[in-house]
CSV table of C-alpha atoms in Angstrom, one decimal:
chain,number,residue,atom,x,y,z
A,1,MET,CA,0.0,0.0,0.0
A,2,LYS,CA,1.2,3.5,-0.9
A,3,ALA,CA,0.3,7.0,0.0
A,4,VAL,CA,1.5,10.5,-0.8
A,5,ILE,CA,2.2,13.1,1.9
A,6,ARG,CA,0.0,16.1,1.4
A,7,ASP,CA,0.7,17.9,4.7
A,8,PHE,CA,3.1,17.4,7.7
A,9,LYS,CA,1.9,19.5,10.6
A,10,ALA,CA,4.6,18.1,13.0
A,11,ILE,CA,7.2,20.0,11.0
A,12,GLY,CA,6.9,23.7,11.8
A,13,ASN,CA,9.5,25.0,9.4
A,14,ILE,CA,7.7,25.6,6.1
A,15,TYR,CA,10.8,25.1,4.0
A,16,THR,CA,11.6,21.7,5.6
A,17,LYS,CA,7.9,20.8,5.2
A,18,GLN,CA,8.1,21.4,1.5
A,19,VAL,CA,10.8,18.7,1.2
A,20,TYR,CA,8.3,16.1,2.4
A,21,ILE,CA,5.1,17.2,0.8
A,22,GLY,CA,4.4,15.1,-2.3
A,23,ARG,CA,6.8,12.3,-1.2
A,24,GLU,CA,5.4,8.8,-1.7
A,25,ILE,CA,5.5,6.3,1.2
A,26,VAL,CA,5.3,2.5,0.7
A,27,PHE,CA,3.8,1.0,3.9
A,28,THR,CA,4.8,-2.2,5.5
A,29,GLU,CA,2.0,-4.4,7.0
A,30,ASN,CA,3.0,-3.3,10.5
A,31,GLN,CA,3.0,0.4,9.6
A,32,LEU,CA,-0.5,0.1,8.1
A,33,LYS,CA,-1.6,-1.7,11.3
A,34,ASP,CA,-0.1,1.1,13.4
A,35,LEU,CA,-1.8,3.7,11.2
A,36,LYS,CA,-5.2,2.1,11.8
A,37,VAL,CA,-4.8,1.6,15.5
A,38,ASN,CA,-3.0,4.9,16.4
A,39,GLY,CA,-4.0,7.2,13.6
A,40,PHE,CA,-0.3,8.0,12.9
A,41,ILE,CA,3.1,6.5,12.2
A,42,THR,CA,6.5,7.7,13.1
A,43,TYR,CA,8.3,8.9,10.0
A,44,GLU,CA,11.9,10.1,10.2
A,45,GLY,CA,11.4,11.0,13.8
A,46,PHE,CA,8.1,12.9,13.4
A,47,GLN,CA,4.5,11.8,13.9
A,48,LEU,CA,2.8,11.7,10.5
A,49,GLN,CA,-1.0,11.6,10.9
A,50,ALA,CA,-3.2,9.4,8.6
A,51,ASP,CA,-5.3,12.4,7.5
A,52,GLU,CA,-2.1,14.1,6.2
A,53,LEU,CA,-1.8,11.4,3.6
A,54,ASP,CA,-3.5,10.9,0.3
A,55,PHE,CA,-4.4,7.3,-0.3
A,56,ALA,CA,-7.0,7.8,-3.1
A,57,GLY,CA,-4.6,7.8,-6.0
A,58,ASN,CA,-2.8,4.7,-4.7
A,59,LEU,CA,-5.6,2.3,-4.0
A,60,GLN,CA,-5.5,-0.8,-6.1
A,61,ASP,CA,-8.3,-1.6,-8.5
A,62,THR,CA,-10.9,1.1,-7.7
A,63,SER,CA,-12.4,0.7,-11.1
A,64,LYS,CA,-15.2,-1.4,-9.5
A,65,TYR,CA,-16.5,1.9,-8.1
A,66,ASP,CA,-16.8,3.6,-11.5
A,67,LYS,CA,-20.5,2.6,-12.0
A,68,ILE,CA,-21.4,3.9,-8.6
A,69,PHE,CA,-19.6,7.2,-9.2
A,70,ALA,CA,-21.3,7.6,-12.6
A,71,ILE,CA,-24.7,7.3,-10.9
A,72,MET,CA,-23.9,9.6,-8.0
A,73,GLU,CA,-22.2,12.2,-10.2
A,74,LYS,CA,-25.6,12.9,-11.7
A,75,GLU,CA,-27.0,13.6,-8.3
A,76,PHE,CA,-24.3,15.4,-6.4
A,77,HIS,CA,-22.1,18.5,-7.1
A,78,ARG,CA,-18.3,18.3,-6.8
A,79,LEU,CA,-18.4,14.7,-5.9
A,80,GLN,CA,-14.9,13.4,-6.8
A,81,GLU,CA,-13.1,14.2,-3.5
A,82,PRO,CA,-15.7,13.1,-1.0
A,83,PHE,CA,-16.3,10.0,-3.1
A,84,ASP,CA,-12.6,9.2,-3.0
A,85,ALA,CA,-12.6,9.6,0.8
A,86,LEU,CA,-15.4,7.1,1.2
A,87,VAL,CA,-13.7,4.7,-1.2
A,88,ALA,CA,-10.5,4.9,0.7
A,89,ALA,CA,-12.3,4.2,4.0
A,90,VAL,CA,-14.0,1.1,2.6
A,91,GLU,CA,-10.9,-0.2,0.8
A,92,LEU,CA,-8.6,0.3,3.8
A,93,ASN,CA,-11.1,-0.5,6.5
A,94,PHE,CA,-10.2,2.8,8.1
A,95,ASN,CA,-12.7,4.8,10.1
A,96,LEU,CA,-13.5,8.2,8.6
A,97,ILE,CA,-14.5,11.6,10.1
A,98,PHE,CA,-16.5,13.3,7.4
A,99,TYR,CA,-16.9,17.0,8.5
A,100,GLY,CA,-17.8,20.4,7.3
A,101,PRO,CA,-20.6,23.0,7.4
A,102,GLY,CA,-24.2,21.9,7.0
A,103,GLY,CA,-25.8,22.0,3.6
A,104,TYR,CA,-23.1,20.4,1.5
A,105,GLY,CA,-24.5,16.9,1.5
A,106,LYS,CA,-22.4,14.9,3.9
A,107,SER,CA,-25.2,12.7,5.0
A,108,GLU,CA,-26.9,12.3,1.6
A,109,ILE,CA,-23.6,11.4,-0.2
A,110,THR,CA,-22.6,8.9,2.5
A,111,LEU,CA,-26.1,7.2,2.6
A,112,ARG,CA,-26.3,7.0,-1.2
A,113,PHE,CA,-22.8,5.6,-1.4
A,114,PHE,CA,-23.6,2.7,0.9
A,115,GLN,CA,-27.0,2.1,-0.6
A,116,LEU,CA,-25.4,1.7,-4.0
A,117,LEU,CA,-22.6,-0.5,-2.6
A,118,LYS,CA,-25.3,-2.8,-1.2
A,119,GLU,CA,-27.3,-2.8,-4.5
A,120,HIS,CA,-24.2,-3.7,-6.5
A,121,GLY,CA,-23.3,-6.5,-4.2
A,122,MET,CA,-20.1,-4.9,-3.0
A,123,ILE,CA,-21.1,-5.2,0.7
A,124,ASN,CA,-23.3,-7.8,2.3
A,125,SER,CA,-25.3,-5.6,4.7
A,126,GLU,CA,-26.8,-2.2,5.0
A,127,PRO,CA,-25.1,0.3,7.4
A,128,PHE,CA,-26.3,0.9,10.9
A,129,ILE,CA,-27.3,4.5,11.1
A,130,LYS,CA,-27.6,6.4,14.4
A,131,SER,CA,-27.9,10.1,15.2
A,132,LEU,CA,-26.0,11.2,18.3
A,133,GLY,CA,-26.7,14.3,20.3
A,134,GLU,CA,-26.6,16.0,23.7
A,135,GLY,CA,-28.9,13.4,25.1
A,136,THR,CA,-27.0,10.4,24.0
A,137,THR,CA,-26.0,8.1,26.9
A,138,SER,CA,-23.9,4.9,27.0
A,139,ASP,CA,-27.1,3.0,27.5
A,140,ASP,CA,-28.4,4.4,24.3
A,141,LEU,CA,-25.2,3.8,22.4
A,142,TYR,CA,-25.1,0.1,23.3
A,143,GLY,CA,-28.7,-0.8,22.5
A,144,GLY,CA,-30.3,0.1,25.9
A,145,VAL,CA,-30.4,-1.8,29.2
A,146,ASP,CA,-31.7,-5.4,29.2
A,147,MET,CA,-34.7,-4.7,31.4
A,148,LYS,CA,-35.6,-8.3,31.8
A,149,LEU,CA,-32.2,-9.2,33.2
A,150,LEU,CA,-32.2,-6.0,35.4
A,151,THR,CA,-35.6,-6.9,36.9
A,152,LYS,CA,-34.8,-10.5,37.4
A,153,GLU,CA,-31.2,-10.4,38.6
A,154,GLY,CA,-30.4,-6.7,39.2
A,155,THR,CA,-27.6,-6.8,36.6
A,156,ILE,CA,-27.1,-4.0,34.2
A,157,ASN,CA,-26.3,-5.5,30.8
A,158,PHE,CA,-26.8,-3.9,27.4
A,159,ASN,CA,-28.8,-5.1,24.4
A,160,CYS,CA,-25.7,-5.1,22.2
A,161,GLU,CA,-27.3,-7.1,19.4
A,162,GLN,CA,-29.4,-4.0,18.7
A,163,SER,CA,-26.5,-1.6,18.8
A,164,PHE,CA,-23.8,-0.5,16.3
A,165,LEU,CA,-21.5,-3.2,17.6
A,166,ASN,CA,-23.5,-5.9,15.8
A,167,HIS,CA,-22.9,-4.3,12.3
A,168,GLU,CA,-20.0,-4.2,9.9
A,169,TYR,CA,-20.7,-0.7,8.6
A,170,VAL,CA,-21.8,2.2,10.8
A,171,ILE,CA,-22.8,5.8,10.2
A,172,PHE,CA,-22.9,8.1,13.2
A,173,GLU,CA,-24.7,11.5,12.5
A,174,GLU,CA,-23.8,14.6,14.5
A,175,PHE,CA,-20.9,12.6,16.0
A,176,PHE,CA,-19.2,15.3,18.2
A,177,ASP,CA,-22.5,16.5,19.5
A,178,ALA,CA,-22.7,13.6,21.9
A,179,PRO,CA,-21.6,14.2,25.5
A,180,SER,CA,-18.0,13.5,26.5
A,181,SER,CA,-19.1,10.6,28.7
A,182,ALA,CA,-20.7,8.7,25.8
A,183,LEU,CA,-17.8,9.4,23.4
A,184,LEU,CA,-15.2,8.3,26.0
A,185,SER,CA,-17.1,5.1,26.5
A,186,LEU,CA,-17.1,4.7,22.7
A,187,LYS,CA,-13.3,5.3,22.6
A,188,ASP,CA,-12.7,2.5,25.1
A,189,THR,CA,-14.9,0.1,23.1
A,190,LEU,CA,-13.2,1.0,19.8
A,191,THR,CA,-9.8,0.6,21.3
A,192,ALA,CA,-10.6,-2.8,22.8
A,193,LYS,CA,-12.7,-3.9,19.8
A,194,GLU,CA,-15.3,-5.1,22.2
A,195,LEU,CA,-17.7,-3.8,24.8
A,196,ARG,CA,-16.5,-4.5,28.4
A,197,ASN,CA,-19.2,-3.9,30.9
A,198,GLY,CA,-18.4,-5.8,34.1
A,199,ASP,CA,-19.0,-9.5,33.4
A,200,GLN,CA,-20.6,-8.6,30.0
A,201,THR,CA,-18.4,-8.6,26.9
A,202,PHE,CA,-19.6,-8.2,23.3
A,203,PRO,CA,-17.1,-8.3,20.4
A,204,SER,CA,-17.4,-5.6,17.7
A,205,LYS,CA,-18.3,-6.6,14.2
A,206,ASN,CA,-17.4,-3.2,12.8
A,207,LYS,CA,-15.3,-2.9,9.7
A,208,ILE,CA,-15.6,0.9,9.3
A,209,ILE,CA,-17.4,3.7,11.0
A,210,ILE,CA,-18.2,7.0,9.2
A,211,ALA,CA,-18.7,9.9,11.7
A,212,LEU,CA,-20.6,12.8,10.2
A,213,THR,CA,-20.1,16.1,12.0
A,214,ASN,CA,-19.8,19.9,11.6
A,215,GLN,CA,-16.5,19.9,13.6
A,216,SER,CA,-13.1,18.8,12.6
A,217,LYS,CA,-10.9,16.6,14.9
A,218,GLN,CA,-8.8,19.6,15.7
A,219,GLU,CA,-11.8,21.7,16.7
A,220,PHE,CA,-13.2,18.9,18.9
A,221,ASN,CA,-9.9,18.0,20.5
A,222,LYS,CA,-10.1,18.8,24.3
A,223,GLY,CA,-7.2,16.8,25.7
A,224,ASN,CA,-5.7,13.4,25.8
A,225,SER,CA,-8.9,11.4,26.1
A,226,THR,CA,-10.6,13.1,23.0
A,227,ASN,CA,-7.3,12.8,21.2
A,228,ALA,CA,-7.3,9.1,21.8
A,229,LEU,CA,-10.9,8.9,20.3
A,230,ASN,CA,-9.7,10.9,17.3
A,231,GLN,CA,-6.9,8.4,16.7
A,232,ARG,CA,-9.5,5.7,16.2
A,233,PHE,CA,-10.5,7.6,13.0
A,234,PRO,CA,-7.3,7.6,10.9
A,235,LEU,CA,-9.1,9.4,7.9
A,236,SER,CA,-10.8,12.7,7.9
A,237,PHE,CA,-12.3,14.8,5.0
A,238,GLU,CA,-13.8,18.3,5.0
A,239,LEU,CA,-16.7,18.7,2.6
A,240,VAL,CA,-16.9,22.4,1.7
A,241,TRP,CA,-16.8,24.1,-1.7
A,242,LYS,CA,-13.7,26.3,-2.1
A,243,ASN,CA,-14.3,29.5,-4.1
A,244,GLU,CA,-17.9,28.7,-4.5
A,245,GLY,CA,-20.0,30.9,-6.9
A,246,SER,CA,-23.4,31.1,-8.5
A,247,THR,CA,-22.5,28.3,-11.0
A,248,ASP,CA,-22.0,25.9,-8.0
A,249,PHE,CA,-25.5,26.5,-6.7
A,250,ILE,CA,-27.1,26.4,-10.2
A,251,SER,CA,-25.4,23.1,-10.8
A,252,LEU,CA,-26.5,21.8,-7.5
A,253,PHE,CA,-30.1,22.8,-8.1
A,254,LYS,CA,-30.1,21.3,-11.6
A,255,LYS,CA,-29.2,17.9,-10.0
A,256,LYS,CA,-31.5,18.4,-7.1
A,257,PHE,CA,-34.5,19.4,-9.1
A,258,ARG,CA,-34.0,17.5,-12.3
A,259,GLY,CA,-37.0,18.2,-14.6
A,260,ASP,CA,-38.2,21.2,-12.6
A,261,ARG,CA,-36.9,24.1,-14.7
A,262,SER,CA,-38.8,26.7,-12.6
A,263,GLU,CA,-36.4,26.1,-9.6
A,264,GLU,CA,-33.4,26.5,-11.9
A,265,ARG,CA,-34.7,29.8,-13.3
A,266,ARG,CA,-35.5,31.1,-9.8
A,267,VAL,CA,-32.0,30.3,-8.4
A,268,GLY,CA,-30.3,31.7,-11.5
A,269,LYS,CA,-32.1,35.1,-11.0
A,270,GLU,CA,-31.3,35.2,-7.3
A,271,CYS,CA,-27.6,34.4,-7.9
């Protein structure tokens, strides 16, 4: 597996940094494992983060996604980069933080991508989708408390079969809106690759998790604990249109309201 360095934040000197940017790295199996577990590798004495690397152009045999891209390109504006990020996550089995301002289609692109993967037989199961928020608790995260067992024995176990742990592909909406207590519990579970709740253990079936959020990892980072959670997500991608103009929004509305020319004329006048 290969990747190209596109940034190197650990190096402060801009002139030294330019020496590394664009350099290709060929990973050993152990380095790829470290990258997935820790979110970084040590490269020439510096910590090189996974989201500072470009994998998209170095993935093998991504032509199998061409049909899916052709379908989605008719539906979404400026699709190539977010599509490449999702392909990299699936091909590498790397968790992805997909972030950016609202209104650019993070949820719609992700859901459509996995829907088409399932329809084309490229994955065996549909993703488990859960919206997190300020009211999210650990109980809620792990499927709720087994009330029968609690009533009968006074033991607090979770219904993990009904939770994200029992699924290969997971999409969390509003990821960083969840309380710190729930996210720290999630961090421990992702690190151990199983839920550990007293005498109860439940192995995770997760292959990848896509976390949708308005905040970047850097904006959310509040210390060592949250940094450890961020490291469970080696990939991140910001969905925002750079240098957007009226043509972007006209193109978007053409795809959104195909066949409805009145919407297109209205947007064109307003822009």
